[in-house]
Amino acid sequence: MKSLIALYFFILATIQLGLLMGMLHYYRASNVLKPSIYWLASLVFNIFALVLFGLGVIFIDDVSKPGFSFTIANSLFFIATISQGLFCRSLNRDISKGIKSSALISVIVFIFFFEILRTHGSFELRTFVIVGLIMALLFWQLYELLIVRRVQNSPQLTYLQYATAVEIFFAATRLIILGISVAAIKQVDQIPQVLIFCTIAQLVTNTISYVAIGGYWAEKISLSNAKVALENDVIKKLLSEREDLISHLSKANKTAATGALSASIAHELNQPIAAIQLNAQFFQEKLASGDLDRHAIQEIARSIEHDNSRIANIVSTLRGIFK
C-alpha cells in the first residue's frame, strides 16, 4: 500500500517536472514574454512537496507521529497554493508589498503551527488543518479567477477555473470522510481507500491546474508573437514607404536643382548675348545713317569681343562642372 501511494506521488511529481522543463524551454526559445514568477514558484514548491511526501510515505511507520519531513512537505504544499493564488491575483492587479508580507508571515506561522501539530496532534487533526487552509486559498484563487474572466476571454483560464472548483470538491470530500470516520488512524493501511482516492484525485486536479496555467502562458506568448509579427510587417511597410518618399524627394530635388541651374545658365548667357545683339543693332544703324567713324567701329568690336569672351568663359566653366 505504501509503495503504491508513494508511486502516485512520484508520478505526479514527474509530470509536473516535465511540464516545468518543457515550458521553461518554450519560454527561452520565444524570448518574448516572461512567465509569472508566482506560477513557477508554485510549481517548483509543489514538485518538491510531492517528492518529499512520496519518500515520507515509504519510510513512515506511524502516521499519527510522522517525521519532520512531513512538516516540510506540508509547508511546501501550503507555499505552492499561496503562490498559485498570488498568480491568479496578479492577473487582476499588481501584488502589493502588504500582500507579499502577509503571505510570508502566514508561511512562517504555518510552519511553527504545523510542527506543533506533528508532534502533539493526530493524523485527522493535521489533515483537517492543511486541507481546510488549502480550501480557503483555493476559494480565494477561484474568486480572483471569476474577476479576471470578466475581462479576459481565455479558454485556459476557464479550464483553470473548473480545475480549481473540482479541487475544492475533492478537498471538501476528504474533510467529510475524516469527519464521519470513527476509528483513529495509526497506520497507512488504516487510511480509508476512498480518502486515498480523493487525495490522489485532488493532486491530479492540481496538476491539471498547472497544465492550464502553462497553456495560458503559451496562449499569451502566441498572441504576443502574432502582435510582434504584425508590428514588424507594419514597420517594413512604413520603411518601404519612407524609401519611396525619399526617392521621390530626391528626384524632385534633382529636377528643382536642374531647373535652377538652367535658369542661372540662361541668365548668365543672356547678358553677353543681349549686349552683342545691341552692339550689332547699333552697328547697323550707324551703317544705315552713314555716320560711322573708325573710333566707333573699334569700340563696337571691343565690346563684342568682350561679350564673346564672357560667353566662352561661361561655357568653359559649365564644361568643367559637368565633367
XYZ file of C-alpha atoms in Angstrom:
323
model
C 0.000 0.000 0.000
C 2.729 2.458 0.997
C 4.725 1.791 -2.155
C 1.655 2.304 -4.346
C 0.768 5.615 -2.673
C 4.374 6.788 -2.967
C 4.346 5.811 -6.638
C 1.342 8.095 -7.227
C 3.218 10.996 -5.663
C 6.338 10.314 -7.740
C 4.336 10.037 -10.967
C 2.618 13.362 -10.354
C 5.950 14.972 -9.438
C 7.466 13.658 -12.683
C 4.559 15.006 -14.741
C 4.849 18.425 -13.133
C 8.623 18.432 -13.563
C 8.188 17.640 -17.251
C 5.686 20.484 -17.532
C 8.121 22.860 -15.825
C 11.092 21.914 -18.037
C 9.017 21.990 -21.213
C 7.561 25.406 -20.514
C 10.927 26.870 -19.473
C 12.424 25.657 -22.755
C 9.480 27.155 -24.620
C 9.898 30.492 -22.870
C 13.636 30.612 -23.550
C 13.023 29.817 -27.207
C 10.379 32.523 -27.621
C 12.187 35.266 -25.641
C 9.089 37.453 -25.983
C 7.117 37.087 -22.788
C 8.402 36.031 -19.377
C 6.295 33.657 -17.259
C 4.913 34.693 -13.885
C 7.350 34.117 -11.050
C 4.412 33.110 -8.830
C 3.373 30.281 -11.132
C 6.939 28.998 -11.486
C 7.487 29.176 -7.723
C 4.210 27.353 -7.085
C 5.113 24.571 -9.491
C 8.648 24.154 -8.091
C 7.443 24.024 -4.463
C 4.689 21.573 -5.391
C 7.167 19.233 -7.113
C 9.426 19.171 -4.038
C 6.408 18.598 -1.785
C 5.259 15.604 -3.851
C 8.725 14.054 -3.779
C 9.064 14.531 -0.011
C 5.601 13.092 0.588
C 6.411 10.081 -1.566
C 9.639 9.440 0.309
C 7.946 10.021 3.649
C 5.162 7.546 2.913
C 7.693 4.830 2.071
C 9.546 5.100 5.389
C 6.710 6.048 7.762
C 5.572 3.574 10.397
C 3.034 5.548 12.429
C 1.033 8.193 10.526
C -0.011 9.738 13.824
C 3.648 10.544 14.565
C 5.320 11.335 11.226
C 8.816 12.681 10.810
C 9.860 16.317 10.340
C 9.878 15.781 6.570
C 6.072 15.864 6.676
C 6.165 19.351 8.162
C 8.436 20.439 5.348
C 6.272 18.731 2.696
C 3.019 20.225 4.007
C 4.664 23.637 4.282
C 5.772 23.357 0.652
C 2.219 22.463 -0.359
C 0.979 25.496 1.564
C 3.548 27.782 -0.108
C 2.689 26.348 -3.555
C -1.019 27.043 -3.017
C -0.340 30.598 -1.818
C 1.908 31.218 -4.835
C -0.789 29.951 -7.179
C -3.295 32.272 -5.519
C -0.866 35.192 -5.929
C -0.551 34.295 -9.601
C -4.326 34.493 -10.044
C -4.409 37.802 -8.183
C -1.588 39.183 -10.356
C -3.838 38.687 -13.376
C -6.149 41.370 -11.950
C -3.759 43.781 -10.256
C -0.176 44.194 -9.095
C 0.797 42.345 -5.931
C 1.411 44.935 -3.225
C 4.156 44.732 -0.627
C 1.495 44.270 2.029
C 0.152 41.145 0.308
C 3.662 39.745 -0.069
C 4.472 40.420 3.577
C 1.198 38.808 4.692
C 1.939 35.732 2.587
C 5.430 35.423 4.106
C 4.141 35.807 7.646
C 1.409 33.212 7.046
C 4.026 30.729 5.814
C 6.195 31.243 8.916
C 3.190 30.877 11.230
C 2.050 27.759 9.372
C 5.445 26.062 9.712
C 5.558 26.577 13.502
C 1.898 25.683 13.973
C 2.076 22.542 11.854
C 5.219 21.399 13.624
C 3.286 21.552 16.884
C 0.505 19.528 15.282
C 3.018 16.995 14.003
C 4.387 16.303 17.456
C 1.187 16.630 19.505
C -1.746 16.256 17.093
C -3.378 13.311 15.348
C -3.416 12.372 11.677
C -7.037 13.512 11.433
C -6.368 16.901 13.012
C -3.376 17.623 10.780
C -5.360 16.643 7.706
C -8.251 18.884 8.768
C -5.873 21.840 9.208
C -3.920 21.513 5.961
C -6.959 20.652 3.818
C -9.038 23.420 5.397
C -6.337 26.039 4.792
C -5.793 24.889 1.226
C -9.550 25.004 0.613
C -9.612 28.613 1.831
C -6.759 29.509 -0.505
C -8.492 27.716 -3.386
C -11.672 29.727 -2.774
C -9.538 32.890 -2.894
C -7.998 31.663 -6.149
C -11.449 30.904 -7.586
C -12.643 34.396 -6.624
C -9.709 36.025 -8.417
C -10.355 33.869 -11.493
C -14.006 34.902 -11.558
C -12.881 38.536 -11.641
C -10.272 38.097 -14.365
C -12.650 36.042 -16.515
C -14.820 39.151 -16.903
C -12.094 40.924 -18.877
C -10.076 38.058 -20.373
C -11.847 35.540 -22.591
C -9.192 32.846 -22.280
C -10.150 29.139 -22.592
C -7.149 28.207 -20.442
C -8.365 30.396 -17.592
C -11.749 28.699 -17.931
C -10.054 25.296 -17.566
C -8.135 26.607 -14.542
C -11.392 27.828 -13.012
C -13.047 24.442 -13.481
C -9.992 22.585 -12.181
C -9.925 24.782 -9.074
C -13.619 24.083 -8.418
C -13.055 20.334 -8.789
C -10.036 20.506 -6.484
C -12.198 22.234 -3.870
C -14.761 19.450 -4.255
C -12.218 16.692 -3.590
C -10.748 18.629 -0.664
C -14.220 19.025 0.869
C -14.869 15.319 0.306
C -11.687 14.482 2.233
C -12.908 16.541 5.177
C -16.304 14.842 5.093
C -14.708 11.385 5.052
C -12.491 12.294 8.022
C -15.491 13.753 9.810
C -17.532 10.546 9.580
C -14.551 8.312 10.283
C -14.768 6.614 13.706
C -11.512 4.741 14.281
C -8.271 6.657 14.850
C -5.813 6.178 12.012
C -2.374 5.000 13.090
C -1.059 3.062 10.109
C -1.077 3.761 6.379
C -3.131 0.604 5.826
C -5.854 2.037 8.054
C -6.427 5.034 5.801
C -9.781 4.552 4.011
C -9.444 3.745 0.322
C -11.905 6.470 -0.607
C -9.800 9.007 1.317
C -6.685 7.926 -0.575
C -8.618 8.166 -3.839
C -9.861 11.687 -3.059
C -6.335 12.754 -2.053
C -4.811 11.473 -5.282
C -7.728 12.941 -7.276
C -7.129 16.329 -5.672
C -3.435 16.176 -6.546
C -4.255 15.131 -10.129
C -6.672 18.055 -10.434
C -3.961 20.312 -9.047
C -1.632 19.056 -11.787
C -4.313 19.871 -14.365
C -4.400 23.394 -12.915
C -0.689 23.781 -13.613
C -1.217 22.490 -17.153
C -3.963 25.082 -17.646
C -1.693 27.866 -16.367
C 1.092 26.680 -18.692
C -1.396 26.710 -21.564
C -2.455 30.231 -20.602
C 1.120 31.483 -20.829
C 1.662 29.639 -24.101
C -1.509 31.309 -25.366
C -0.216 34.724 -24.325
C 3.135 34.067 -25.988
C 1.407 33.069 -29.239
C -0.670 36.247 -29.184
C 2.431 38.296 -28.396
C 4.341 36.670 -31.267
C 1.456 37.391 -33.635
C 1.373 41.011 -32.455
C 5.136 41.366 -32.944
C 4.891 39.856 -36.438
C 2.092 42.285 -37.316
C 4.088 45.215 -35.963
C 7.122 44.078 -37.972
C 5.021 43.985 -41.142
C 3.741 47.485 -40.415
C 7.289 48.716 -39.774
C 8.528 47.142 -43.004
C 5.689 48.794 -44.913
C 6.462 52.154 -43.326
C 10.164 51.787 -44.136
C 9.307 50.923 -47.737
C 7.063 53.955 -47.968
C 9.836 56.044 -46.422
C 12.337 54.847 -49.025
C 9.866 55.616 -51.826
C 9.259 59.069 -50.396
C 12.995 59.734 -50.115
C 13.450 58.565 -53.707
C 10.665 60.856 -54.948
C 12.023 63.780 -52.954
C 15.496 63.119 -54.334
C 14.151 63.145 -57.871
C 12.193 66.312 -57.137
C 15.300 67.931 -55.677
C 17.315 66.948 -58.733
C 14.625 68.363 -61.009
C 14.464 71.568 -58.991
C 18.259 71.828 -58.961
C 18.379 71.240 -62.706
C 15.730 73.910 -63.241
C 17.591 76.383 -61.031
C 20.868 75.606 -62.805
C 19.246 76.029 -66.210
C 17.761 79.378 -65.185
C 21.150 80.522 -63.880
C 22.909 79.434 -67.094
C 20.293 81.174 -69.204
C 20.654 84.346 -67.137
C 24.451 84.328 -67.417
C 24.397 83.723 -71.163
C 21.587 86.178 -71.891
C 23.571 89.146 -70.644
C 26.528 88.928 -73.096
C 24.255 87.735 -75.891
C 21.931 90.721 -75.358
C 24.924 93.044 -75.306
C 26.220 91.564 -78.581
C 22.770 91.966 -80.130
C 22.567 95.615 -79.012
C 26.020 96.333 -80.451
C 25.061 94.643 -83.704
C 21.877 96.770 -83.944
C 23.858 99.887 -83.146
C 26.397 98.996 -85.844
C 23.635 98.505 -88.431
C 22.042 101.850 -87.515
C 25.376 103.584 -87.941
C 25.887 101.922 -91.334
C 22.429 102.963 -92.449
C 22.958 106.612 -91.429
C 26.495 106.736 -92.809
C 27.673 108.193 -89.546
C 30.339 105.656 -88.832
C 33.904 106.518 -87.946
C 36.883 104.378 -87.163
C 36.736 105.032 -83.414
C 33.101 103.882 -83.170
C 33.900 100.702 -85.127
C 36.755 99.883 -82.734
C 34.526 100.440 -79.672
C 31.799 98.159 -81.056
C 34.391 95.464 -81.931
C 35.957 95.609 -78.453
C 32.535 95.350 -76.830
C 31.534 92.360 -78.970
C 34.901 90.681 -78.286
C 34.448 91.231 -74.529
C 30.949 89.724 -74.507
C 32.122 86.824 -76.625
C 34.895 86.136 -74.081
C 32.290 86.132 -71.298
C 30.267 83.534 -73.186
C 33.386 81.413 -73.737
C 34.247 81.575 -70.023
C 30.718 80.558 -69.001
C 30.731 77.589 -71.383
C 34.187 76.544 -70.183
C 33.089 76.721 -66.544
C 29.959 74.646 -67.212
C 32.015 72.065 -69.058
C 34.314 71.725 -66.031
C 31.324 71.353 -63.681
C 29.682 68.592 -65.729
C 32.957 66.739 -66.050
